Short mmCIF file of C-alpha atoms in Angstrom, two decimals:
data_model
loop_
_atom_site.label_atom_id
_atom_site.label_comp_id
_atom_site.label_asym_id
_atom_site.label_seq_id
_atom_site.Cartn_x
_atom_site.Cartn_y
_atom_site.Cartn_z
CA MET Q 1 0.00 0.00 0.00
CA PHE Q 2 2.92 2.33 0.65
CA ALA Q 3 4.09 1.85 -2.96
CA SER Q 4 0.52 2.44 -4.15
CA ASP Q 5 0.31 5.61 -2.02
CA ILE Q 6 3.46 6.93 -3.71
CA GLY Q 7 1.91 6.17 -7.09
CA ALA Q 8 -1.28 8.03 -6.14
CA ALA Q 9 0.73 11.06 -5.00
CA MET Q 10 2.74 11.01 -8.24
CA GLN Q 11 -0.55 10.82 -10.15
CA THR Q 12 -1.72 13.97 -8.34
CA VAL Q 13 1.43 15.86 -9.35
CA GLY Q 14 1.29 14.61 -12.94
CA SER Q 15 -2.40 15.42 -13.40
CA GLY Q 16 -2.05 18.77 -11.60
CA TRP Q 17 0.94 19.78 -13.77
CA LEU Q 18 -0.79 18.62 -16.96
CA MET Q 19 -4.05 20.38 -16.08
CA THR Q 20 -2.30 23.70 -15.36
CA SER Q 21 -0.72 23.37 -18.80
CA LEU Q 22 -3.97 22.45 -20.58
CA ALA Q 23 -6.32 24.85 -18.76
CA PRO Q 24 -4.67 27.15 -16.17
CA SER Q 25 -8.01 28.17 -14.63
CA PRO Q 26 -8.51 27.96 -10.85
CA PHE Q 27 -11.98 26.48 -11.31
CA VAL Q 28 -10.84 23.83 -13.81
CA VAL Q 29 -7.83 22.89 -11.67
CA SER Q 30 -10.05 22.56 -8.59
CA LEU Q 31 -12.23 20.11 -10.56
CA LEU Q 32 -9.50 17.47 -10.15
CA GLN Q 33 -9.90 17.50 -6.37
CA MET Q 34 -13.66 17.91 -6.68
CA VAL Q 35 -14.22 14.79 -8.81
CA THR Q 36 -11.92 12.72 -6.57
CA SER Q 37 -13.88 13.80 -3.51
CA LEU Q 38 -17.22 13.46 -5.30
CA SER Q 39 -16.51 9.84 -6.20
CA ILE Q 40 -15.93 9.01 -2.52
CA PHE Q 41 -19.08 10.93 -1.63
CA LEU Q 42 -21.16 8.91 -4.11
CA LEU Q 43 -19.78 5.42 -3.46
CA ALA Q 44 -18.56 5.40 0.15
CA LEU Q 45 -21.80 4.08 1.67
CA PRO Q 46 -22.45 1.31 -0.92
CA ALA Q 47 -18.77 0.35 -0.66
CA GLY Q 48 -19.01 0.14 3.13
CA ALA Q 49 -22.16 -1.99 2.93
CA LEU Q 50 -20.53 -4.32 0.39
CA ALA Q 51 -17.43 -4.64 2.56
CA ASP Q 52 -19.64 -5.82 5.45
CA ILE Q 53 -21.49 -8.52 3.47
CA VAL Q 54 -19.13 -9.86 0.74
CA ASP Q 55 -15.61 -11.28 0.63
CA ARG Q 56 -13.44 -8.22 1.31
CA ARG Q 57 -10.40 -9.68 -0.41
CA LYS Q 58 -12.28 -10.22 -3.69
CA LEU Q 59 -13.85 -6.76 -3.52
CA PHE Q 60 -10.47 -5.13 -2.89
CA LEU Q 61 -8.91 -7.15 -5.70
CA ALA Q 62 -11.59 -6.05 -8.20
CA THR Q 63 -11.02 -2.38 -7.35
CA GLN Q 64 -7.26 -2.70 -7.86
CA TYR Q 65 -7.68 -4.32 -11.30
CA PHE Q 66 -10.11 -1.55 -12.27
CA SER Q 67 -7.72 1.22 -11.16
CA LEU Q 68 -4.81 -0.47 -12.97
CA ALA Q 69 -6.81 -0.53 -16.24
CA VAL Q 70 -7.88 3.14 -15.91
CA ALA Q 71 -4.33 4.34 -15.16
CA ALA Q 72 -2.93 2.30 -18.08
CA ILE Q 73 -5.43 3.76 -20.56
CA LEU Q 74 -4.69 7.31 -19.35
CA THR Q 75 -0.97 6.61 -19.86
CA ILE Q 76 -1.55 5.57 -23.47
CA LEU Q 77 -3.78 8.57 -24.22
CA THR Q 78 -1.32 11.04 -22.70
CA PHE Q 79 1.68 9.47 -24.43
CA GLY Q 80 -0.14 9.79 -27.76
CA GLY Q 81 -1.06 13.44 -27.09
CA PHE Q 82 -4.81 12.78 -26.99
CA THR Q 83 -5.47 13.88 -23.39
CA THR Q 84 -7.52 17.06 -23.03
CA SER Q 85 -8.65 18.79 -19.85
CA SER Q 86 -12.05 17.03 -20.13
CA ILE Q 87 -10.46 13.61 -20.62
CA LEU Q 88 -8.16 14.21 -17.66
CA VAL Q 89 -11.13 15.12 -15.43
CA VAL Q 90 -13.04 11.99 -16.55
CA PHE Q 91 -10.12 9.64 -15.87
CA THR Q 92 -9.45 11.32 -12.53
CA LEU Q 93 -13.10 10.63 -11.69
CA LEU Q 94 -12.70 6.96 -12.69
CA LEU Q 95 -9.57 6.60 -10.55
CA GLY Q 96 -11.51 8.25 -7.73
CA LEU Q 97 -14.33 5.72 -8.14
CA GLY Q 98 -11.85 2.87 -7.82
CA ASN Q 99 -10.37 4.48 -4.73
CA ALA Q 100 -13.84 5.10 -3.26
CA MET Q 101 -14.81 1.44 -3.62
CA SER Q 102 -11.55 0.25 -2.07
CA LEU Q 103 -11.19 2.78 0.77
CA PRO Q 104 -13.58 1.29 3.40
CA VAL Q 105 -12.43 -2.29 2.82
CA ASN Q 106 -8.81 -1.10 2.79
CA ILE Q 107 -9.19 0.48 6.22
CA VAL Q 108 -10.82 -2.65 7.66
CA ILE Q 109 -8.21 -4.99 6.13
CA GLN Q 110 -5.49 -3.07 8.00
CA THR Q 111 -7.10 -4.24 11.24
CA GLU Q 112 -7.60 -7.84 10.04
CA LEU Q 113 -3.89 -8.31 9.38
CA VAL Q 114 -2.88 -7.69 13.01
CA PRO Q 115 -4.05 -8.81 16.46
CA LYS Q 116 -7.09 -6.94 17.74
CA LYS Q 117 -5.10 -4.97 20.33
CA LYS Q 118 -2.92 -3.59 17.53
CA ALA Q 119 -5.84 -2.47 15.34
CA LEU Q 120 -5.62 1.22 16.20
CA ALA Q 121 -1.85 1.23 15.76
CA ALA Q 122 -2.35 -0.32 12.32
CA MET Q 123 -4.84 2.40 11.38
CA THR Q 124 -2.41 5.12 12.47
CA LEU Q 125 0.41 3.50 10.50
CA PHE Q 126 -1.93 3.33 7.50
CA SER Q 127 -2.48 7.10 7.72
CA VAL Q 128 1.23 7.78 8.18
CA ALA Q 129 2.03 5.67 5.10
CA ILE Q 130 -0.34 7.83 3.05
CA TYR Q 131 1.44 10.99 4.16
CA ILE Q 132 4.87 9.48 3.53
CA GLY Q 133 3.61 8.78 0.04
CA LEU Q 134 2.44 12.39 -0.20
CA ALA Q 135 5.92 13.50 0.86
CA VAL Q 136 7.94 11.23 -1.45
CA GLY Q 137 5.52 10.92 -4.37
CA PRO Q 138 5.37 14.59 -5.42
CA LEU Q 139 9.16 14.93 -5.43
CA ILE Q 140 9.57 11.79 -7.55
CA GLY Q 141 6.64 12.90 -9.69
CA GLY Q 142 8.23 16.30 -10.29
CA LEU Q 143 11.50 14.66 -11.35
CA VAL Q 144 9.70 12.23 -13.68
CA VAL Q 145 7.60 15.01 -15.25
CA ALA Q 146 10.75 17.05 -15.84
CA ALA Q 147 12.57 14.06 -17.37
CA ALA Q 148 9.85 12.40 -19.45
CA GLY Q 149 6.49 14.15 -19.05
CA PRO Q 150 3.18 13.43 -17.27
CA TRP Q 151 2.55 10.19 -19.20
CA ALA Q 152 5.48 8.53 -17.41
CA VAL Q 153 3.98 9.44 -14.02
CA PHE Q 154 0.66 7.90 -15.05
CA MET Q 155 2.48 4.73 -16.12
CA LEU Q 156 4.28 4.43 -12.76
CA ASN Q 157 0.97 4.91 -10.96
CA ALA Q 158 -0.51 2.04 -12.99
CA LEU Q 159 2.42 -0.19 -12.01
CA SER Q 160 1.97 0.74 -8.34
CA PHE Q 161 -1.27 -1.27 -8.22
CA VAL Q 162 0.55 -4.49 -9.16
CA GLY Q 163 2.09 -4.98 -5.71
CA VAL Q 164 -1.28 -4.83 -3.95
CA ILE Q 165 -2.79 -7.21 -6.52
CA VAL Q 166 0.01 -9.75 -5.98
CA PHE Q 167 -0.43 -9.54 -2.19
CA LEU Q 168 -4.21 -10.03 -2.39
CA HIS Q 169 -3.77 -13.10 -4.62
CA ARG Q 170 -1.34 -14.62 -2.13
CA TRP Q 171 -3.21 -13.62 1.04
CA LEU Q 172 -4.95 -16.65 2.58
CA LYS Q 173 -7.76 -14.80 4.31
CA PRO Q 174 -9.58 -16.89 6.95
CA GLN Q 175 -13.18 -17.60 5.97
CA GLU Q 176 -15.78 -16.17 8.33
CA ARG Q 177 -18.49 -18.60 9.39
CA LYS Q 178 -21.87 -16.92 9.85
CA LEU Q 179 -25.05 -18.62 11.00
CA LEU Q 180 -27.34 -16.06 9.37
CA PRO Q 181 -27.52 -15.28 5.64
CA PRO Q 182 -25.71 -12.10 4.53
CA GLU Q 183 -27.63 -8.85 4.39
CA GLN Q 184 -28.75 -7.41 1.08
CA VAL Q 185 -26.90 -4.25 0.02
CA ILE Q 186 -29.95 -1.96 0.19
CA GLY Q 187 -31.00 -3.44 3.53
CA ALA Q 188 -27.45 -3.11 4.88
CA ILE Q 189 -27.36 0.55 3.84
CA ARG Q 190 -30.74 1.21 5.45
CA THR Q 191 -29.76 -0.54 8.68
CA GLY Q 192 -26.44 1.29 8.81
CA LEU Q 193 -28.12 4.68 8.35
CA ARG Q 194 -30.64 3.82 11.07
CA TYR Q 195 -27.77 3.01 13.43
CA MET Q 196 -26.04 6.32 12.69
CA ARG Q 197 -29.25 8.28 13.09
CA HIS Q 198 -29.71 7.02 16.65
CA SER Q 199 -26.05 7.29 17.75
CA LEU Q 200 -25.22 10.67 19.28
CA HIS Q 201 -21.47 10.08 19.02
CA VAL Q 202 -21.66 9.31 15.31
CA ARG Q 203 -23.85 12.35 14.59
CA ALA Q 204 -21.35 14.59 16.40
CA LEU Q 205 -18.52 13.10 14.32
CA PHE Q 206 -20.34 13.87 11.06
CA VAL Q 207 -21.05 17.47 12.08
CA ARG Q 208 -17.38 18.03 12.83
CA ASP Q 209 -16.37 16.31 9.58
CA PHE Q 210 -18.42 18.70 7.50
CA SER Q 211 -17.57 21.88 9.42
CA LEU Q 212 -13.84 21.19 9.08
CA THR Q 213 -13.74 20.12 5.44
CA ILE Q 214 -15.98 22.72 3.83
CA CYS Q 215 -13.33 25.42 4.46
CA GLY Q 216 -10.28 23.21 5.02
CA SER Q 217 -10.55 21.98 1.42
CA ALA Q 218 -9.46 25.35 0.02
CA LEU Q 219 -5.70 24.72 0.11
CA VAL Q 220 -6.03 21.03 -0.79
CA SER Q 221 -8.01 21.84 -3.96
CA LEU Q 222 -5.97 24.91 -4.97
CA LEU Q 223 -2.55 23.48 -4.03
CA PRO Q 224 -1.53 22.55 -7.62
CA LEU Q 225 -2.29 26.08 -8.86
CA PHE Q 226 -0.72 27.73 -5.80
CA ALA Q 227 2.45 25.66 -6.18
CA ARG Q 228 2.55 26.29 -9.95
CA ASN Q 229 2.30 30.03 -9.38
CA GLU Q 230 5.27 29.85 -6.98
CA ALA Q 231 7.36 27.36 -8.97
CA GLY Q 232 6.79 28.82 -12.43
CA GLN Q 233 8.09 26.38 -15.08
CA ASN Q 234 10.24 24.44 -12.58
CA SER Q 235 8.43 21.09 -12.18
CA ILE Q 236 10.95 19.91 -9.55
CA LEU Q 237 10.23 22.93 -7.34
CA PHE Q 238 6.52 22.30 -7.98
CA GLY Q 239 6.94 18.76 -6.67
CA ILE Q 240 8.85 20.00 -3.61
CA LEU Q 241 6.09 22.46 -2.69
CA VAL Q 242 3.36 19.84 -3.14
CA GLY Q 243 5.55 17.37 -1.24
CA ALA Q 244 5.78 19.76 1.72
CA PHE Q 245 2.18 18.82 2.47
CA GLY Q 246 3.11 15.14 2.74
CA ILE Q 247 6.32 15.83 4.66
CA GLY Q 248 4.34 17.74 7.28
CA GLY Q 249 1.85 14.89 7.59
CA MET Q 250 4.59 12.24 7.74
CA LEU Q 251 6.53 13.95 10.53
CA SER Q 252 3.33 14.76 12.39
CA GLY Q 253 2.19 11.14 12.26
CA LEU Q 254 5.54 9.72 13.33
CA ILE Q 255 6.52 12.30 15.95
CA ILE Q 256 3.64 14.53 17.07
CA VAL Q 257 0.64 12.15 17.14
CA PRO Q 258 2.34 9.50 19.37
CA ARG Q 259 3.33 12.24 21.85
CA ILE Q 260 -0.15 13.73 22.22
CA LYS Q 261 -2.05 10.46 22.76
CA ASN Q 262 -2.89 11.50 26.33
CA ILE Q 263 -4.53 14.73 25.16
CA SER Q 264 -8.26 14.50 24.54
CA ILE Q 265 -9.47 14.11 20.97
CA GLU Q 266 -11.44 17.36 21.28
CA LYS Q 267 -8.35 19.38 22.23
CA ARG Q 268 -6.26 17.75 19.50
CA VAL Q 269 -8.75 18.60 16.76
CA THR Q 270 -9.30 22.14 18.06
CA SER Q 271 -5.57 22.95 18.25
CA ALA Q 272 -4.85 21.42 14.84
CA THR Q 273 -7.75 23.34 13.26
CA ILE Q 274 -6.41 26.63 14.61
CA LEU Q 275 -2.95 25.80 13.20
CA TYR Q 276 -4.56 24.94 9.87
CA ALA Q 277 -6.41 28.28 9.74
CA VAL Q 278 -3.33 30.32 10.71
CA ALA Q 279 -1.18 28.55 8.09
CA MET Q 280 -3.71 29.28 5.33
CA ALA Q 281 -3.90 32.93 6.39
CA ILE Q 282 -0.10 33.21 6.23
CA LEU Q 283 -0.04 31.58 2.78
CA SER Q 284 -2.53 34.16 1.53
CA PHE Q 285 0.01 36.90 2.36
CA GLN Q 286 3.31 35.05 1.65
CA HIS Q 287 5.85 36.37 -0.88
CA ASP Q 288 8.65 33.80 -0.95
CA ILE Q 289 9.26 30.09 -1.50
CA ILE Q 290 10.46 29.35 2.06
CA THR Q 291 7.31 30.80 3.63
CA ALA Q 292 5.19 28.87 1.15
CA PHE Q 293 6.98 25.63 2.02
CA ILE Q 294 6.57 26.21 5.78
CA GLY Q 295 2.89 27.11 5.40
CA ILE Q 296 2.09 24.03 3.32
CA PHE Q 297 4.16 21.92 5.76
CA ALA Q 298 2.10 23.28 8.69
CA VAL Q 299 -1.17 22.43 6.94
CA GLY Q 300 0.01 18.85 6.36
CA THR Q 301 1.05 18.64 10.04
CA ALA Q 302 -2.36 19.82 11.22
CA LEU Q 303 -4.34 17.71 8.79
CA ILE Q 304 -2.97 14.32 9.90
CA VAL Q 305 -3.75 15.19 13.54
CA ILE Q 306 -7.30 16.01 12.48
CA THR Q 307 -7.84 13.01 10.17
CA SER Q 308 -6.25 10.46 12.50
CA SER Q 309 -8.37 11.78 15.39
CA LEU Q 310 -11.58 11.67 13.38
CA ASN Q 311 -10.80 8.15 12.11
CA PHE Q 312 -10.11 7.10 15.70
CA VAL Q 313 -13.55 8.35 16.76
CA ALA Q 314 -15.23 6.63 13.79
CA TYR Q 315 -13.56 3.32 14.61
CA ASN Q 316 -14.15 3.38 18.37
CA SER Q 317 -17.66 4.80 18.67
CA VAL Q 318 -19.59 1.94 17.08
CA SER Q 319 -20.27 -1.79 17.22
CA SER Q 320 -18.17 -4.12 15.09
CA TRP Q 321 -21.08 -5.27 12.88
CA VAL Q 322 -21.62 -1.75 11.51
CA ARG Q 323 -18.10 -0.37 11.81
CA THR Q 324 -17.25 -0.48 8.10
CA ARG Q 325 -20.48 1.30 7.23
CA VAL Q 326 -19.84 4.06 9.77
CA VAL Q 327 -16.25 4.47 8.57
CA SER Q 328 -17.53 4.69 4.99
CA VAL Q 329 -20.14 7.33 5.83
CA HIS Q 330 -17.49 9.20 7.81
CA GLN Q 331 -15.45 9.22 4.60
CA LEU Q 332 -18.59 10.19 2.63
CA VAL Q 333 -19.29 13.24 4.81
CA TYR Q 334 -15.61 14.17 4.99
CA TRP Q 335 -15.00 13.98 1.25
CA GLY Q 336 -18.44 15.37 0.45
CA GLY Q 337 -17.39 18.49 2.34
CA VAL Q 338 -14.11 18.52 0.43
CA ALA Q 339 -15.94 18.18 -2.91
CA LEU Q 340 -18.38 20.99 -2.12
CA GLY Q 341 -15.60 23.17 -0.72
CA SER Q 342 -13.44 22.55 -3.79
CA ILE Q 343 -16.18 23.91 -6.05
CA VAL Q 344 -16.81 26.92 -3.82
CA TRP Q 345 -13.16 27.88 -3.40
CA GLY Q 346 -12.43 27.23 -7.07
CA ILE Q 347 -15.12 29.77 -7.98
CA VAL Q 348 -13.89 32.25 -5.33
CA ALA Q 349 -10.29 31.93 -6.61
CA GLU Q 350 -11.50 32.35 -10.20
CA ILE Q 351 -13.17 35.66 -9.32
CA TRP Q 352 -10.97 37.16 -6.59
CA GLY Q 353 -7.74 35.16 -6.79
CA VAL Q 354 -6.08 32.35 -4.83
CA PRO Q 355 -4.80 34.53 -1.91
CA THR Q 356 -8.29 35.89 -1.24
CA ALA Q 357 -9.77 32.38 -1.34
CA LEU Q 358 -7.22 31.10 1.18
CA LEU Q 359 -7.80 34.03 3.55
CA ALA Q 360 -11.58 33.65 3.39
CA ALA Q 361 -11.27 29.90 3.98
CA SER Q 362 -9.06 30.41 7.04
CA ILE Q 363 -11.66 32.75 8.56
CA GLY Q 364 -14.44 30.30 7.71
CA LEU Q 365 -12.49 27.46 9.35
CA ILE Q 366 -12.38 29.35 12.67
CA ILE Q 367 -16.08 30.23 12.44
CA GLY Q 368 -16.92 26.57 11.75
CA LEU Q 369 -14.82 25.47 14.72
CA VAL Q 370 -16.57 27.87 17.09
CA THR Q 371 -20.08 26.97 15.93
CA SER Q 372 -19.54 23.19 16.07
CA THR Q 373 -17.77 22.81 19.42
CA ARG Q 374 -21.02 21.83 21.15
CA TYR Q 375 -20.75 18.56 19.21
CA LYS Q 376 -18.02 16.98 21.29
CA LEU Q 377 -15.82 14.23 19.90
CA LYS Q 378 -15.87 11.34 22.38
CA PRO Q 379 -14.35 8.03 21.28
CA LEU Q 380 -15.76 5.22 23.45
CA THR Q 381 -12.39 3.72 24.33
CA ASP Q 382 -13.56 2.70 27.81
CA VAL Q 383 -16.77 1.03 26.60
CA ASP Q 384 -16.94 -2.66 25.74
CA MET Q 385 -18.51 -2.87 22.26
CA THR Q 386 -18.10 -6.64 21.87
CA PRO Q 387 -21.33 -8.67 21.38
CA SER Q 388 -22.83 -9.91 24.66
CA MET Q 389 -25.02 -12.66 23.11
CA HIS Q 390 -27.13 -12.69 26.29
CA TRP Q 391 -30.55 -12.72 24.64
CA SER Q 392 -32.04 -16.20 24.81
CA MET Q 393 -33.52 -17.73 21.67
CA PRO Q 394 -37.35 -18.01 21.71
CA ARG Q 395 -39.08 -21.33 21.16
CA VAL Q 396 -40.46 -21.36 17.62
CA MET Q 397 -43.69 -23.38 17.42
CA ILE Q 398 -44.84 -22.33 13.91
CA ASP Q 399 -43.33 -22.60 10.43
CA ILE Q 400 -41.14 -19.51 10.20
CA ASP Q 401 -40.47 -20.09 6.48
CA GLU Q 402 -44.10 -19.22 5.73
CA HIS Q 403 -43.57 -15.84 7.41
CA GLU Q 404 -40.19 -14.91 5.94
CA ASP Q 405 -41.51 -11.56 4.66
CA GLY Q 406 -43.41 -10.71 7.81
CA SER Q 407 -42.35 -8.15 10.40
CA VAL Q 408 -41.80 -9.21 14.01
CA LEU Q 409 -43.30 -7.53 17.06
CA ILE Q 410 -41.39 -8.01 20.32
CA SER Q 411 -43.13 -7.10 23.58
CA ILE Q 412 -41.59 -7.05 27.06
CA GLU Q 413 -43.83 -6.66 30.12
CA PHE Q 414 -42.53 -4.97 33.27
CA GLU Q 415 -43.99 -4.57 36.74
CA ILE Q 416 -42.74 -1.28 38.17
CA ASP Q 417 -43.30 0.38 41.54
CA PRO Q 418 -45.27 3.57 40.66
CA LYS Q 419 -42.95 5.51 42.99
CA HIS Q 420 -40.08 4.82 40.57
CA SER Q 421 -41.98 5.22 37.32
CA HIS Q 422 -40.12 8.37 36.29
CA GLU Q 423 -36.71 6.78 36.84
CA PHE Q 424 -37.82 3.70 34.88
CA GLU Q 425 -39.10 5.81 31.99
CA SER Q 426 -35.81 7.71 31.91
CA ALA Q 427 -33.87 4.45 31.82
CA MET Q 428 -36.10 3.15 29.02
CA HIS Q 429 -35.38 6.24 26.94
CA LYS Q 430 -31.79 5.00 26.68
CA VAL Q 431 -33.04 1.51 25.86
CA ARG Q 432 -35.07 3.05 23.03
CA SER Q 433 -31.88 4.31 21.37
CA LEU Q 434 -30.35 0.84 21.61
CA ARG Q 435 -33.34 -0.87 20.00
CA LEU Q 436 -33.62 1.61 17.13
CA ARG Q 437 -29.85 1.70 16.60
CA ASP Q 438 -29.61 -2.10 16.36
CA GLY Q 439 -32.35 -2.51 13.76
CA ALA Q 440 -35.83 -1.89 15.21
CA ILE Q 441 -38.01 0.09 12.79
CA ASN Q 442 -40.12 1.55 15.61
CA TRP Q 443 -40.29 1.49 19.41
CA GLU Q 444 -42.93 2.40 22.00
CA LEU Q 445 -43.31 2.17 25.77
CA PHE Q 446 -46.92 1.68 26.91
CA HIS Q 447 -48.36 2.30 30.41
CA ASP Q 448 -51.45 0.36 31.48
CA ILE Q 449 -54.20 2.84 32.48
CA GLU Q 450 -55.95 0.18 34.60
CA ASN Q 451 -52.80 -1.14 36.29
CA PRO Q 452 -50.28 1.69 37.04
CA SER Q 453 -47.52 -0.80 37.82
CA ARG Q 454 -47.69 -2.46 34.36
CA TYR Q 455 -45.50 -1.22 31.50
CA VAL Q 456 -45.10 -2.87 28.09
CA GLU Q 457 -42.15 -2.20 25.81
CA MET Q 458 -42.84 -2.93 22.13
CA PHE Q 459 -40.54 -2.71 19.13
CA THR Q 460 -40.73 -4.06 15.60
CA SER Q 461 -38.12 -5.66 13.35
CA GLU Q 462 -38.44 -5.88 9.58
CA SER Q 463 -38.22 -9.68 9.54
CA TRP Q 464 -37.43 -12.70 11.67
CA THR Q 465 -33.90 -12.84 10.27
CA GLU Q 466 -33.38 -9.17 11.06
CA HIS Q 467 -34.51 -9.78 14.65
CA LEU Q 468 -32.02 -12.64 14.97
CA ARG Q 469 -29.35 -10.18 13.85
CA GLN Q 470 -30.40 -7.96 16.77
CA HIS Q 471 -29.48 -10.88 19.05
CA GLU Q 472 -25.95 -10.72 17.61
CA ARG Q 473 -25.65 -6.93 17.64
CA ILE Q 474 -26.35 -6.05 21.26
CA THR Q 475 -23.06 -5.34 23.06
CA LYS Q 476 -21.81 -5.77 26.60
CA ALA Q 477 -22.08 -1.98 27.06
CA ASP Q 478 -25.70 -2.16 25.86
CA ARG Q 479 -26.38 -4.96 28.34
CA ILE Q 480 -25.44 -2.65 31.23
CA ILE Q 481 -27.99 -0.06 30.05
CA GLU Q 482 -30.60 -2.77 29.57
CA GLN Q 483 -29.95 -4.31 33.02
CA HIS Q 484 -30.33 -0.88 34.65
CA ALA Q 485 -33.84 -0.60 33.21
CA ILE Q 486 -34.70 -4.19 34.23
CA SER Q 487 -33.54 -3.46 37.80
CA PHE Q 488 -36.76 -1.47 38.34
CA HIS Q 489 -38.84 -4.61 37.70
CA ILE Q 490 -40.42 -5.82 40.96
CA GLY Q 491 -42.22 -8.92 39.70
CA LYS Q 492 -41.39 -12.37 41.06
CA ASP Q 493 -40.55 -13.63 37.56
CA PRO Q 494 -38.32 -11.88 34.99
CA PRO Q 495 -40.02 -9.52 32.53
CA ARG Q 496 -42.17 -11.54 30.11
CA VAL Q 497 -40.93 -11.47 26.51
CA SER Q 498 -43.22 -12.31 23.59
CA HIS Q 499 -42.47 -12.60 19.86
CA LEU Q 500 -45.28 -12.10 17.36
CA ILE Q 501 -44.82 -12.40 13.61
CA SER Q 502 -47.21 -10.82 11.12
CA GLU Q 503 -49.54 -12.91 9.04
CA ASN Q 504 -49.78 -12.10 5.33
CA THR Q 505 -53.57 -12.22 5.09
CA PHE Q 506 -53.59 -11.09 1.46
CA LYS Q 507 -51.36 -14.02 0.51
CA GLN Q 508 -53.51 -16.46 2.48
CA ASN Q 509 -56.74 -15.17 0.89
CA HIS Q 510 -55.20 -15.45 -2.57
CA LYS Q 511 -54.14 -19.03 -1.84
CA MET Q 512 -57.62 -19.94 -0.59
CA LYS Q 513 -59.27 -18.49 -3.71
CA LYS Q 514 -56.98 -20.54 -5.94
CA GLU Q 515 -57.86 -23.68 -3.95
CA ASP Q 516 -61.59 -22.86 -4.25
CA LYS Q 517 -61.25 -22.54 -8.03
CA VAL Q 518 -59.54 -25.91 -8.23
#
């Protein structure tokens, strides 16, 4: 992956240099970053759902073959002199689509290759490798462009996919044994979105993602044009300036991030965002190469602190069964903000110039930070998110196969001392979030008007299979919340649980009519 990251960074330099030669317009140049981000925005959620329900190795392999073919075709077109600005944008979009499909499964595979306790370290190393690629790739890319032209950079990027392909063919991935059939893609997407809707920590993460990227994307999208303006016709100096971004991220990941692990995520992101904004403001006023290098270096330093912190929250705030989907939507919101910001700042730079766009973005970044601080970033590192598997299986006395399309109603009856009704209702409000987050399509708590001590909890699952998945999804942390609510039960026996499955009366009537005709 490190070799592939270098190839991707070289591709950025080659396409950025070629685009500034074909159409030196701030808006057109920003389209390269916009289409890359847009592809992640469009495909991140389907890719995350696929990664949760299909063989990840095969999915990853397919994306690498696709990217190899796209990069090879772009190499041939550029070598023959057929590449125009429109063709370059289209092929950048296609490469972005390949990256979007591989990104969620790529992140998860990093954790599958190491013991569970090393998963977070693997994710951090994955981010550092990307920034090392961003540091080395642009410099190599600048040298190759100067020596042979952009087509050679595109060719090297195509070759960089070969190493990953060879590894995936040789990787003997253990087969996962699952008792339940895999989810359908649409159903997996719907379930994942329902989980995120009812998770406060995930919603806070997405708000911070968007507020940071909408203005933080200004330098990322305008970097090729900014560096070209400073470097002139010197492609090597262009590569050095672009590489400053990766050098800052590399050193930050290897030196700074390990030394601030005891600082809260919230403080890390806030401090890094302020550094980001100050660096962009300085770049808007800079007049020499050294200042430009330092400013770009500072942005790279700040950005890896931000991205690694946000990825850490995305990975640690959710249950394992939905983790890939949450990571993918985290990428969707993050890169969606980058795509939208790239368009906005490309237009602003087109009208008022790059320096004005960078200054306005730095001010907007501070405003976004101030307005979004009420959404605190809290990774659940001290919460056990492993499945508890404590729900007992109900006795099934009817033919479930005849009800495979029917929804399931689960009811739980409690006997509560009326003196503690308010505390019980408060505890059940937290239970409500668990039920809806884990797959229930609705939830209600009913109070018996004739018997004040009787409460009935009711929630519905889409199908019997989906309810069985709820048995597998509830975590040990959820069990603590559930047990707190059950502690208010004063009955001699445990709360009574019932499972009711809907009857398809239309289907039965249709069957009876056919039998009558016969």
